[in-house]
XYZ file of C-alpha atoms in Angstrom:
571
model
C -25.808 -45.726 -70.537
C -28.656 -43.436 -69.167
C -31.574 -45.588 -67.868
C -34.088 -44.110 -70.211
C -31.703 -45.268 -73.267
C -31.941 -49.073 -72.099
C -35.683 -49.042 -71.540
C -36.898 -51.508 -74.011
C -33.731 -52.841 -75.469
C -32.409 -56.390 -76.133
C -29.646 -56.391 -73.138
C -27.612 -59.196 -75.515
C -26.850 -56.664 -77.570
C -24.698 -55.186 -75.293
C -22.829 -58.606 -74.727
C -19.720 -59.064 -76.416
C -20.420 -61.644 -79.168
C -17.171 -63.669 -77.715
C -18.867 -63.353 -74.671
C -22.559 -64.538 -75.312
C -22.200 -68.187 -74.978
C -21.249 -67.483 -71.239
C -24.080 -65.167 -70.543
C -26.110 -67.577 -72.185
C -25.371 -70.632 -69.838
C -26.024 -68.702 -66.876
C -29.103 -67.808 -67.864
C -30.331 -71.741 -68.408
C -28.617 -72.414 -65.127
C -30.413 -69.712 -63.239
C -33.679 -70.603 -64.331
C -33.456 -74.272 -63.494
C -34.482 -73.452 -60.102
C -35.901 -70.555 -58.019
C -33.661 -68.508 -56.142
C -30.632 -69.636 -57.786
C -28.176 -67.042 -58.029
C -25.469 -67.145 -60.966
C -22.448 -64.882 -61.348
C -20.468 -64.412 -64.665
C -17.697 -61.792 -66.075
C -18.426 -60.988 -69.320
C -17.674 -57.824 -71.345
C -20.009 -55.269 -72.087
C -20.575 -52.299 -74.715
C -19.974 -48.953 -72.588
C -22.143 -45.494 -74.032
C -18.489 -44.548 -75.583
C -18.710 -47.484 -77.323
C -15.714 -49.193 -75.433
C -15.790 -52.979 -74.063
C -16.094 -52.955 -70.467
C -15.496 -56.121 -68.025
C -18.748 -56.041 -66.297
C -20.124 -58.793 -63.243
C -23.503 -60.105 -64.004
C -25.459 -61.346 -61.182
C -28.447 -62.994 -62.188
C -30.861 -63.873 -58.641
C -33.944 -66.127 -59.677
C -37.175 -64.950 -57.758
C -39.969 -65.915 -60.166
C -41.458 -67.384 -57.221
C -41.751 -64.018 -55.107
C -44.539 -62.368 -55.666
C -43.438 -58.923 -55.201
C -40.772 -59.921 -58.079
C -41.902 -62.455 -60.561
C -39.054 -62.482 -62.706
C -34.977 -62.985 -62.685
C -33.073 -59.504 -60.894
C -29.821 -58.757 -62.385
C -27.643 -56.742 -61.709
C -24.253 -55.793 -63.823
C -21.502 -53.631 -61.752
C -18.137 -52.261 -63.569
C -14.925 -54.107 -62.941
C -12.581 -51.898 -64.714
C -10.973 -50.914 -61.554
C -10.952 -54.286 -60.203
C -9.330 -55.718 -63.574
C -6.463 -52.618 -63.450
C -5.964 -53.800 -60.009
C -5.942 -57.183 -60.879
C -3.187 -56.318 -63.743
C -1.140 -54.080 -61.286
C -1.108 -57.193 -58.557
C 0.221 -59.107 -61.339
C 2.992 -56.997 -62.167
C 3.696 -56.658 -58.550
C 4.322 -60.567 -58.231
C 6.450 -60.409 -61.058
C 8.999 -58.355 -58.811
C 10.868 -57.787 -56.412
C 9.563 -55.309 -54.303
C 13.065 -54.085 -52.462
C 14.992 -54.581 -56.190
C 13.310 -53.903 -59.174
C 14.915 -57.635 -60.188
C 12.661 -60.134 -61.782
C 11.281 -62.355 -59.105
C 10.658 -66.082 -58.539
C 7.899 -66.837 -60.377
C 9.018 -64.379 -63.390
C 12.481 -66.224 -63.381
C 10.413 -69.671 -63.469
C 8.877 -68.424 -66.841
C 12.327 -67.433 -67.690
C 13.422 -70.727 -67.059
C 10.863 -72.575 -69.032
C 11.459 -70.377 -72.081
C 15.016 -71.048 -71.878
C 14.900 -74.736 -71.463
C 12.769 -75.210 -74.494
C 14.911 -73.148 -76.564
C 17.994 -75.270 -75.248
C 16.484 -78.598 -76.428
C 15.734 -77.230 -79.535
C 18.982 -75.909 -81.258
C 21.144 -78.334 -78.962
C 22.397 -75.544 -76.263
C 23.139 -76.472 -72.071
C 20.734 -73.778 -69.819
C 22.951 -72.924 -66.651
C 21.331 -70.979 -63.366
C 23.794 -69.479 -60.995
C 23.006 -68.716 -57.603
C 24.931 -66.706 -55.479
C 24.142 -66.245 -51.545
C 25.565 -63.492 -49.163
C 26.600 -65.606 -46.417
C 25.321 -64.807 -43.005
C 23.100 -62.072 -44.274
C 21.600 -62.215 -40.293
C 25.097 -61.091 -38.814
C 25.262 -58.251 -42.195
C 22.073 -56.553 -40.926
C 22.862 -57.266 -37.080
C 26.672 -55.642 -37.873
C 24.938 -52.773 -40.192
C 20.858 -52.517 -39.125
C 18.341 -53.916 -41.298
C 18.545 -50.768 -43.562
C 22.534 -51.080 -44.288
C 21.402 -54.946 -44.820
C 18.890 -53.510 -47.675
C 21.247 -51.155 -49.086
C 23.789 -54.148 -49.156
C 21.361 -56.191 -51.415
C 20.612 -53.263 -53.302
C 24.035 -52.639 -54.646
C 24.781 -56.471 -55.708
C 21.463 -56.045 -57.306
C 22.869 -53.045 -59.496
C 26.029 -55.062 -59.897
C 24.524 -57.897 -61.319
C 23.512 -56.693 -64.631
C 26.503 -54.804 -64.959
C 28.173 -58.341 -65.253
C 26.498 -60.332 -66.970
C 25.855 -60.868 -71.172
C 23.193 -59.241 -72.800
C 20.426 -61.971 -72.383
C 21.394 -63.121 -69.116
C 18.305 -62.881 -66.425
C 18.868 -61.754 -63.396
C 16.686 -62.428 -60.062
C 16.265 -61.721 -56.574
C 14.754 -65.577 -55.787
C 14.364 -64.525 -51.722
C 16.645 -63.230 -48.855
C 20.342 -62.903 -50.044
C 19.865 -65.348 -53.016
C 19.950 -64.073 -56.456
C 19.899 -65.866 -59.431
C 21.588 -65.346 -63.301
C 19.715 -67.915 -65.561
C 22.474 -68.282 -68.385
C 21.249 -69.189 -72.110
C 23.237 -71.470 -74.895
C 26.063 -72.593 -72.444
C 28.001 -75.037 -74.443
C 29.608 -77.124 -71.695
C 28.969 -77.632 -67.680
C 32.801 -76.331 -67.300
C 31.532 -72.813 -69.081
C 28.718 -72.539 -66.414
C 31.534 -73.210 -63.716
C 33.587 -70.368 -65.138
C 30.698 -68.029 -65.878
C 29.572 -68.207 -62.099
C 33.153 -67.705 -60.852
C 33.022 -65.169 -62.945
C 30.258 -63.470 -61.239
C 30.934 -63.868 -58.341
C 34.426 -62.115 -58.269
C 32.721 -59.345 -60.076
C 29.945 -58.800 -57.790
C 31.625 -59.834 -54.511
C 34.029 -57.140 -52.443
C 33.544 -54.668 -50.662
C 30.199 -52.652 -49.741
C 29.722 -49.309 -48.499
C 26.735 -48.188 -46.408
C 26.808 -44.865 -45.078
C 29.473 -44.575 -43.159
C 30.170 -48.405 -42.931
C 31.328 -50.466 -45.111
C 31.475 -55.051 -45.064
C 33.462 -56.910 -47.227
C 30.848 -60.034 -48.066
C 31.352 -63.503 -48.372
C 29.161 -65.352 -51.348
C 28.487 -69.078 -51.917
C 27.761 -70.030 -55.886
C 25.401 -73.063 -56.358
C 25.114 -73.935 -59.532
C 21.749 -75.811 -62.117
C 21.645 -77.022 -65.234
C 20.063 -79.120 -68.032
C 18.966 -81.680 -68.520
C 16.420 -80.451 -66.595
C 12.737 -81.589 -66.937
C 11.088 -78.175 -65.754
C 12.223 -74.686 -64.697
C 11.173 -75.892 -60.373
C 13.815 -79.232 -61.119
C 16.612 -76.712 -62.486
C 15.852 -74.395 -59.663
C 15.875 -76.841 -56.856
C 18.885 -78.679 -58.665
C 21.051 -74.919 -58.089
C 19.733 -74.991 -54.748
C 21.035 -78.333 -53.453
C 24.518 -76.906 -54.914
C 24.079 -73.451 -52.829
C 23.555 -76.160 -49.686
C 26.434 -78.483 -50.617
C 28.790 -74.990 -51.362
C 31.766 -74.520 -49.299
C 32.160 -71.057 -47.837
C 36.090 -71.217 -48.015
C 35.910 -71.306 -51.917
C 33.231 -68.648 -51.992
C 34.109 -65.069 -53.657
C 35.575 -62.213 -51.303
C 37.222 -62.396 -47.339
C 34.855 -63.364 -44.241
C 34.524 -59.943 -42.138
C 34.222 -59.442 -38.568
C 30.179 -59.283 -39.007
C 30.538 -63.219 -38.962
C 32.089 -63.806 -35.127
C 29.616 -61.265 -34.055
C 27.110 -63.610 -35.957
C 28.180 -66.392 -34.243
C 28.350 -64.870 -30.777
C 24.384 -63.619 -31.437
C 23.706 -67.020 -32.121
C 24.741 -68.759 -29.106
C 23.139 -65.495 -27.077
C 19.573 -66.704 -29.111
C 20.281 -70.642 -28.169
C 20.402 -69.680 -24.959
C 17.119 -67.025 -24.697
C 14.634 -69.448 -25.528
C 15.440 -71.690 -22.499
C 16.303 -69.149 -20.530
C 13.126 -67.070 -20.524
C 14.237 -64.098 -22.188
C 11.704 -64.213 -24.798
C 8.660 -61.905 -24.530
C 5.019 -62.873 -26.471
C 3.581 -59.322 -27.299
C -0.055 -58.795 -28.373
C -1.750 -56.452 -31.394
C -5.331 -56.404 -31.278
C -7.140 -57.138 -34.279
C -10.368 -55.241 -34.380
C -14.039 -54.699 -36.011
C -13.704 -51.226 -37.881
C -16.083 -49.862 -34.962
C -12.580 -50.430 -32.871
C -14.209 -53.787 -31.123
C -11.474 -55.953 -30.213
C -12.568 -59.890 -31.578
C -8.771 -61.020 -31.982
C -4.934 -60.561 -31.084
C -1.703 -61.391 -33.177
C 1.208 -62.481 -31.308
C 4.804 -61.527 -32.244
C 7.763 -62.455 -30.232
C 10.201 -59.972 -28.470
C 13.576 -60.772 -26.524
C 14.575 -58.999 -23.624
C 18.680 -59.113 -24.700
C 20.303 -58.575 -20.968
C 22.874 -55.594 -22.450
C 20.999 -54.668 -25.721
C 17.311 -54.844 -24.105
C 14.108 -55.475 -25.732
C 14.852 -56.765 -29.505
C 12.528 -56.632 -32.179
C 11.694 -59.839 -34.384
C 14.081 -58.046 -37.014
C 16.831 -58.426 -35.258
C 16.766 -61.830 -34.583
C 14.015 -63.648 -36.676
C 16.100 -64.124 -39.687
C 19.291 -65.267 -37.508
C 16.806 -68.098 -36.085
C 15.737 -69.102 -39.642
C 19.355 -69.207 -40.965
C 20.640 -71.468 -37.545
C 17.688 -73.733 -37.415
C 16.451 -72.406 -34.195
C 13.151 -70.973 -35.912
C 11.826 -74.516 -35.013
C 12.128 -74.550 -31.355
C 11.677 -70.315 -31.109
C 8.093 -71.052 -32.972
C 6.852 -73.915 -31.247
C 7.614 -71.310 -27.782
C 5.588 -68.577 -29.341
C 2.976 -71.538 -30.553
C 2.629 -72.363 -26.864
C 2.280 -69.093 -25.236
C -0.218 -68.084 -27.800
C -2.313 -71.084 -27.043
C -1.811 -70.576 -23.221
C -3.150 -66.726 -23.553
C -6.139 -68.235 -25.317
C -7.031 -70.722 -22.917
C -7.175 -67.646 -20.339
C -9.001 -65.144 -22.431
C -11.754 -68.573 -22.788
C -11.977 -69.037 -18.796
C -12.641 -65.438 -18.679
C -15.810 -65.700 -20.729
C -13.738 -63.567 -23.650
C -12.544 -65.995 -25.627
C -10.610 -63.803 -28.149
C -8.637 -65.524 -30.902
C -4.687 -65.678 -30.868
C -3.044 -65.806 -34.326
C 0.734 -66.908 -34.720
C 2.475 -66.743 -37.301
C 4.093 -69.620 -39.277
C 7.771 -69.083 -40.760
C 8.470 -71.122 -43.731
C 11.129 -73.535 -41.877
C 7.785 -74.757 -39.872
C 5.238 -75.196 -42.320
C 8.155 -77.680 -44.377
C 9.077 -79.625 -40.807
C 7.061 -82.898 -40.554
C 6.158 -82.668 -37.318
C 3.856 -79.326 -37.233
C 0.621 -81.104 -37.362
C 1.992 -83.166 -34.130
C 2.849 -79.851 -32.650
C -0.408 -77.816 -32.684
C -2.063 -81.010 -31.651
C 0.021 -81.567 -28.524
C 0.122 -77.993 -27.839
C -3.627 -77.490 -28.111
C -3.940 -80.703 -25.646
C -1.391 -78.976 -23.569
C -2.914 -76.315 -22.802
C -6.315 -76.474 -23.196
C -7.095 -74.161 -25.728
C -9.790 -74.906 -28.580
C -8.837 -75.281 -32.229
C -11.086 -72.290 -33.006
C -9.069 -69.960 -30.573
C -6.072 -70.039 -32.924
C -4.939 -68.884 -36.197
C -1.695 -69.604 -38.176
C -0.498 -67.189 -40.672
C 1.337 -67.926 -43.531
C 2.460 -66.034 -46.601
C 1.846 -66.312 -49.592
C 5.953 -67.227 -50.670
C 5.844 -69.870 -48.033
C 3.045 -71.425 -49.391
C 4.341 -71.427 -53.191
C 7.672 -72.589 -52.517
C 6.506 -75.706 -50.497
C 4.531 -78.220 -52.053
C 3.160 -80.125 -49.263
C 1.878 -76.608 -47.844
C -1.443 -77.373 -49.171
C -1.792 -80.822 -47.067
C -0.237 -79.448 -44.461
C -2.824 -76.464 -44.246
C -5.686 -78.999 -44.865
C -5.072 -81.159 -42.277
C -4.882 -78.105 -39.748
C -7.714 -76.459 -41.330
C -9.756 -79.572 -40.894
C -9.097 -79.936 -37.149
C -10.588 -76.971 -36.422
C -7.729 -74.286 -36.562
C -7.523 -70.853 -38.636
C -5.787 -70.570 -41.229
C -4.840 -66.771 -42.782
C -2.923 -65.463 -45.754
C -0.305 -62.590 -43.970
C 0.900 -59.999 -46.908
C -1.241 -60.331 -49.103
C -0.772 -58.532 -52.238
C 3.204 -59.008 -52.365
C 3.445 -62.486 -54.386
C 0.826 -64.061 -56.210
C -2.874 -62.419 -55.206
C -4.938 -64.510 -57.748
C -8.137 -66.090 -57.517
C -7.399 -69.265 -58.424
C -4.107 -69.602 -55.645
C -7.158 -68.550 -53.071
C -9.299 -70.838 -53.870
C -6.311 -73.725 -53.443
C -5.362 -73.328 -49.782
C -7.757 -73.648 -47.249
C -7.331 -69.890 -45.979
C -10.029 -68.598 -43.732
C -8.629 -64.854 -43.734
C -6.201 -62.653 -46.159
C -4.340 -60.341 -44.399
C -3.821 -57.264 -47.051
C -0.477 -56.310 -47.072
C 0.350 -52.388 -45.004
C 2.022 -51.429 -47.794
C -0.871 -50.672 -49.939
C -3.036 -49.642 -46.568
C -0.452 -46.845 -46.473
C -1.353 -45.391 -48.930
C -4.955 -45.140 -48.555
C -6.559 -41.821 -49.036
C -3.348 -40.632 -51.173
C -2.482 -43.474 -53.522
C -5.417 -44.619 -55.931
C -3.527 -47.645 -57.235
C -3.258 -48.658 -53.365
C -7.151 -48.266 -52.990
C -8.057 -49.982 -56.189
C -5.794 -52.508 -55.122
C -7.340 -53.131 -51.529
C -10.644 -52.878 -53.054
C -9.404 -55.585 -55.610
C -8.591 -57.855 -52.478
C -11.573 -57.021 -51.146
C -13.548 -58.399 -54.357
C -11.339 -61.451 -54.464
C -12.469 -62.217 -50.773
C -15.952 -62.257 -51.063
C -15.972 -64.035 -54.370
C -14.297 -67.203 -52.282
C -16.145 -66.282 -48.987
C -12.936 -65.097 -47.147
C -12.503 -62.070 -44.282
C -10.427 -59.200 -44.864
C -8.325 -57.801 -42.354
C -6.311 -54.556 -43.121
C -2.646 -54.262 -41.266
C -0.977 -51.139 -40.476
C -3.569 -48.941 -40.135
C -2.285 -45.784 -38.396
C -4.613 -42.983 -39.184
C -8.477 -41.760 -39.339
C -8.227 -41.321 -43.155
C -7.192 -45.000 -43.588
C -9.991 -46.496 -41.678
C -12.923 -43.854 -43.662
C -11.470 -45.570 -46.530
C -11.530 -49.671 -44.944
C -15.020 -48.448 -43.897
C -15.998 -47.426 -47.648
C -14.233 -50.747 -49.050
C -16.607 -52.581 -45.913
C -12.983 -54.416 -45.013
C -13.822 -56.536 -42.147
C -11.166 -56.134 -39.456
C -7.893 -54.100 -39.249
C -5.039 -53.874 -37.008
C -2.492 -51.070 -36.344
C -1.399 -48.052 -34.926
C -4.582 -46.665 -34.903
C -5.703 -48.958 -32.053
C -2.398 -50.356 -30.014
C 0.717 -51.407 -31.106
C 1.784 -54.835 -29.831
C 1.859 -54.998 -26.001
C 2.532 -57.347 -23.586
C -0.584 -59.383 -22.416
C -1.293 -57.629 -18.920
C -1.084 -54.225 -21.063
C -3.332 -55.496 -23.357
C -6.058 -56.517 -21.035
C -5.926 -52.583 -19.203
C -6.484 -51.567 -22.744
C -9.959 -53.275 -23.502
C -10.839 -52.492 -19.324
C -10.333 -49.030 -20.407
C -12.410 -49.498 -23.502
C -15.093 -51.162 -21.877
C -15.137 -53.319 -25.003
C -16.960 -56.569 -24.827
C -16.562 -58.813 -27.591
C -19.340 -60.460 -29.708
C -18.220 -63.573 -30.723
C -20.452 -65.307 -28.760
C -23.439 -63.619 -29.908
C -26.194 -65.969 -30.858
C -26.143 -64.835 -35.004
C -25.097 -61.942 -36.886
C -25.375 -58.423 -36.363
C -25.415 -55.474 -38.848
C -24.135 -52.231 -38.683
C -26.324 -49.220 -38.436
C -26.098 -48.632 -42.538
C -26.950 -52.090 -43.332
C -29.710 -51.815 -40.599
C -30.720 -48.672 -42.342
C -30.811 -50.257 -45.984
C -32.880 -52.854 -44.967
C -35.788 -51.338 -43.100
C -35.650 -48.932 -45.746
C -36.465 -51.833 -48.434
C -38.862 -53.265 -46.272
C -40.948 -50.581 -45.610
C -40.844 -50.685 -49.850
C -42.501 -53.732 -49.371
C -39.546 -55.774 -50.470
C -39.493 -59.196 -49.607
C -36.464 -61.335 -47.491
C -35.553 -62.777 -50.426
C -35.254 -59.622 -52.450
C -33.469 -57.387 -49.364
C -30.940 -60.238 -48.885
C -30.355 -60.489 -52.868
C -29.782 -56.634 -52.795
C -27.271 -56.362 -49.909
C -25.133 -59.781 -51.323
C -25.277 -57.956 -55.015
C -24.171 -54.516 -53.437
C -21.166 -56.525 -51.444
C -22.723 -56.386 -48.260
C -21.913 -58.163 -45.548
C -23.109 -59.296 -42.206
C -20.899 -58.270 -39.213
C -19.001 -61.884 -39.187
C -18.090 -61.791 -42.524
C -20.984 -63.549 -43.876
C -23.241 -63.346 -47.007
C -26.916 -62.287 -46.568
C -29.770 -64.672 -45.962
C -33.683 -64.860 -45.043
C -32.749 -65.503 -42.266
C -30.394 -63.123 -40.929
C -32.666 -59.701 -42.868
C -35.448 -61.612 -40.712
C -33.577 -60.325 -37.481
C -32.868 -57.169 -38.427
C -36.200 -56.905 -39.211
C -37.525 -58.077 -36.329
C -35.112 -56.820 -33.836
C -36.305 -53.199 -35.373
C -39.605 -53.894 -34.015
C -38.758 -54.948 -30.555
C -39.662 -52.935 -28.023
């Protein structure tokens, strides 16, 4: 609608009727009080005549003079909703398979069990498991391990009855959910069934493994799709790899021999901690993520590829993460005695977030070494989170001793508003997948700008990985994303390579500044609505409506436009 159109109008007759009663209550909230601010999504009529989801911020200042009324202000959300959809469909997925996912094959589940119950049929769920999957991708690189899970995932429909589901549930799991079984024995035979037809040999390029697969097997009685799920994954546990489809290959002695090697690295100092800085978008270092390396003595320095998933699968995740837990803290408590007391984030796998004894562990570790709670961040992702259900108490009771807490890959799994608002995150990490694709991709950007708007409306700090190139970061700086790591900047280095980078810099960090800071725009904006004669209350209105931020993340205040303000008129 042109301006001149709306002059004069009743604004509720743009509302969507469905929508009114909404708009209404926000309005008798809002003017309950002054200053109040009230946000709603409602649909509005567009000049085409179209419904469009529109966000209605309605900021009381009857009080302020230079105002005397209630400022709202309605901005378009149709990209934000089409991101919101495409995130969706996303989770459904899996990303390296095309398969259904885990939370599609829960709904799958669910649908299936209630048919079951009602016209008297048994719902089976097979799961079969490439055994080893660590010594596959060690014996054929992480690609040849993809392009192994690829072709059992184009095998699997080929085998199954029309109506069977089929799922990638995670690793080298997949999962067949089987409708109107009529006995347990015909869910046996079905999943032997598969499993001779999918197991065999594999060919990769020029090599080729011959896979072992253990079957676990669920079904009803069940009293929701998570109990028939975790019922097929106790079986998986309890299976015995001897009775498992296809021949053990050589991959699995050289699996074995890795293993020991790894056993004997993290006592033996052969792991390295590395360092990635995490950075303002002016390239102002306030943070560093650690990732592990090992220096192999014949195959040198190893990437966390090669022998992260090897640790999860042995158990040795547990005492490999509490090393990088305590290096992390000690590099913090050193950045803090040199007056630059950077934050360290670690990440959490999901073996550690389920063990008992992590709370314990930060704790003593933090004692240890004298780091502060503030200094470090765990990052989870969003999987981990959803597949444990203690996660959330787990998370609380780090986030209320004073440690970080951030969301890694963000965008992959669930990305909804209501799943952020459950954990106590501090900071979602947005997936480099879709920051790849800035500048050439406008799903990608509608979909960071989607995470973006998800963020602020739950008061949480962006931080963009992979970011490799100038067009990338003009389009972070456009979305006003509030830290990003990458290529760009440094890869991960070790800590004495790190510390000649920001010497060469010359970059002092501000986390110790005494309040926030804006950038030159924001700086800009505001003088420029002062001069108007605009009061604080109005400025700091605008900038919060227009998704402004201050330079720590935080919304605008009287305060903080008062310093600006006044630090313009300093001499």
């Amino acid at each position: 609608h042109q301006p001149q159109t709306l002059l004069g109008s009743d604004s509720s007759e743009l509302d969507h009727p469905d929508d009114r009663p909404v708009i209404e209550a926000a309005w008798r909230r809002v003017l309950a009080a002054p200053e109040t601010v009230e946000r709603v999504e409602a649909r509005v009529r567009h000049a085409d005549g179209t419904w469009r989801w529109a966000e209605h911020v309605l900021t009381n200042l009857l009080d302020d003079p230079d105002v005397g009324g209630v400022v709202v202000n309605v901005r378009d959300l149709s990209e934000r909703r089409r991101a919101e959809l495409e995130l969706e469909r996303r989770s459904l997925l899996d990303g390296l398979t095309g398969l259904a996912g885990r939370r599609l094959l829960l709904d799958r589940i669910t649908q299936a069990l209630v048919w079951g119950r009602r016209h008297g049929y048994l719902t089976g769920l097979v799961l079969l498991d490439v055994v080893d999957l660590a010594a596959t991708n060690e014996a054929l690189g992480t690609a040849g391990g993809d392009e192994v899970l690829r072709v059992l995932a184009e095998r699997l429909p080929a085998a199954v009855r029309q109506g069977d589901s089929v799922a990638r549930v995670g690793g080298g799991t997949f999962a067949v959910l089987l409708e109107d079984m009529a006995s347990v024995e015909e869910v046996r035979a079905r999943a032997a069934t598969l499993a001779d037809a999918v197991g065999g040999p594999v060919e990769c390029g020029s090599r080729s493994a011959v896979l072992t697969l253990r079957v676990g097997i669920g079904h009803s009685p069940a009293p929701d799709a998570g109990a028939l799920l975790a019922a097929a994954e106790r079986s998986l546990q309890r299976a015995d790899g001897s009775r498992a489809a296809g021949q053990a290959t050589d991959v699995s002695h050289v699996g074995t021999r890795t293993r020991n090697e790894l056993a004997t690295a993290v006592v033996s100092g052969q792991l390295r901690l590395h360092l990635q800085p995490v950075v303002r978008l002016d390239g102002t270092m306030v943070a560093a993520e650690a990732l592990v390396r090992w220096q192999h003595p014949q195959r040198g320095l190893l990437m966390p590829a090669e022998f992260i998933p090897l640790a999860e699968t042995s158990g040795m995740i547990l005492d490999l993460g509490a090393w990088v837990l305590r290096e992390s803290c000690q590099q913090a408590a050193r950045w803090r005695a040199a007056g630059t007391p950077y934050r360290v984030a670690v990440n959490l796998s999901p073996r550690q977030l389920v063990d008992g004894g992590l709370v314990e562990l930060v704790s003593a570790v933090l004692r240890e070494t004298g780091a502060l709670p503030e200094d470090v961040v765990l990052e989870v992702t969003e999987s981990a989170l959803m597949d444990d259900p203690g996660a959330e108490r787990v998370l609380a009771a780090l986030h209320d001793a004073g440690v970080g807490v951030a969301l890694d890959d963000f965008g992959t799994g669930y990305s909804s508003l209501t799943y952020l608002k459950r954990f106590p995150v501090d900071t979602i990490k947005v997936d480099r997948s879709f920051v790849a694709g800035l500048g050439r991709s406008a799903d990608d950007e509608a979909i960071v700008a989607s995470v973006v708007s998800l963020a602020r409306a739950v008061g949480k700090t962006v931080v963009a990985e992979g970011v490799e190139d100038l067009t990338q970061l003009a389009v972070l700086r456009r979305l006003r994303v509030d830290l990003a790591q990458g290529y760009l900047w440094s890869p991960a280095v070790p800590a004495v390579a790190l510390d000649s980078w920001l010497a060469a810099r010359g970059t002092v960090p501000d986390v110790v500044a005494s309040g926030p800071v804006a950038d030159q725009e924001d700086v800009e904006r505001i003088l420029a609505l002062h001069r108007r004669g605009a009061s604080l209350h109005t400025i700091a209105a605008a900038l919060n409506t227009e998704q402004r931020r201050t330079a720590d993340g935080r919304r605008w205040t009287t305060t903080t436009v008062a310093r600006v303000v006044a630090g313009s008129a300093a001499p």
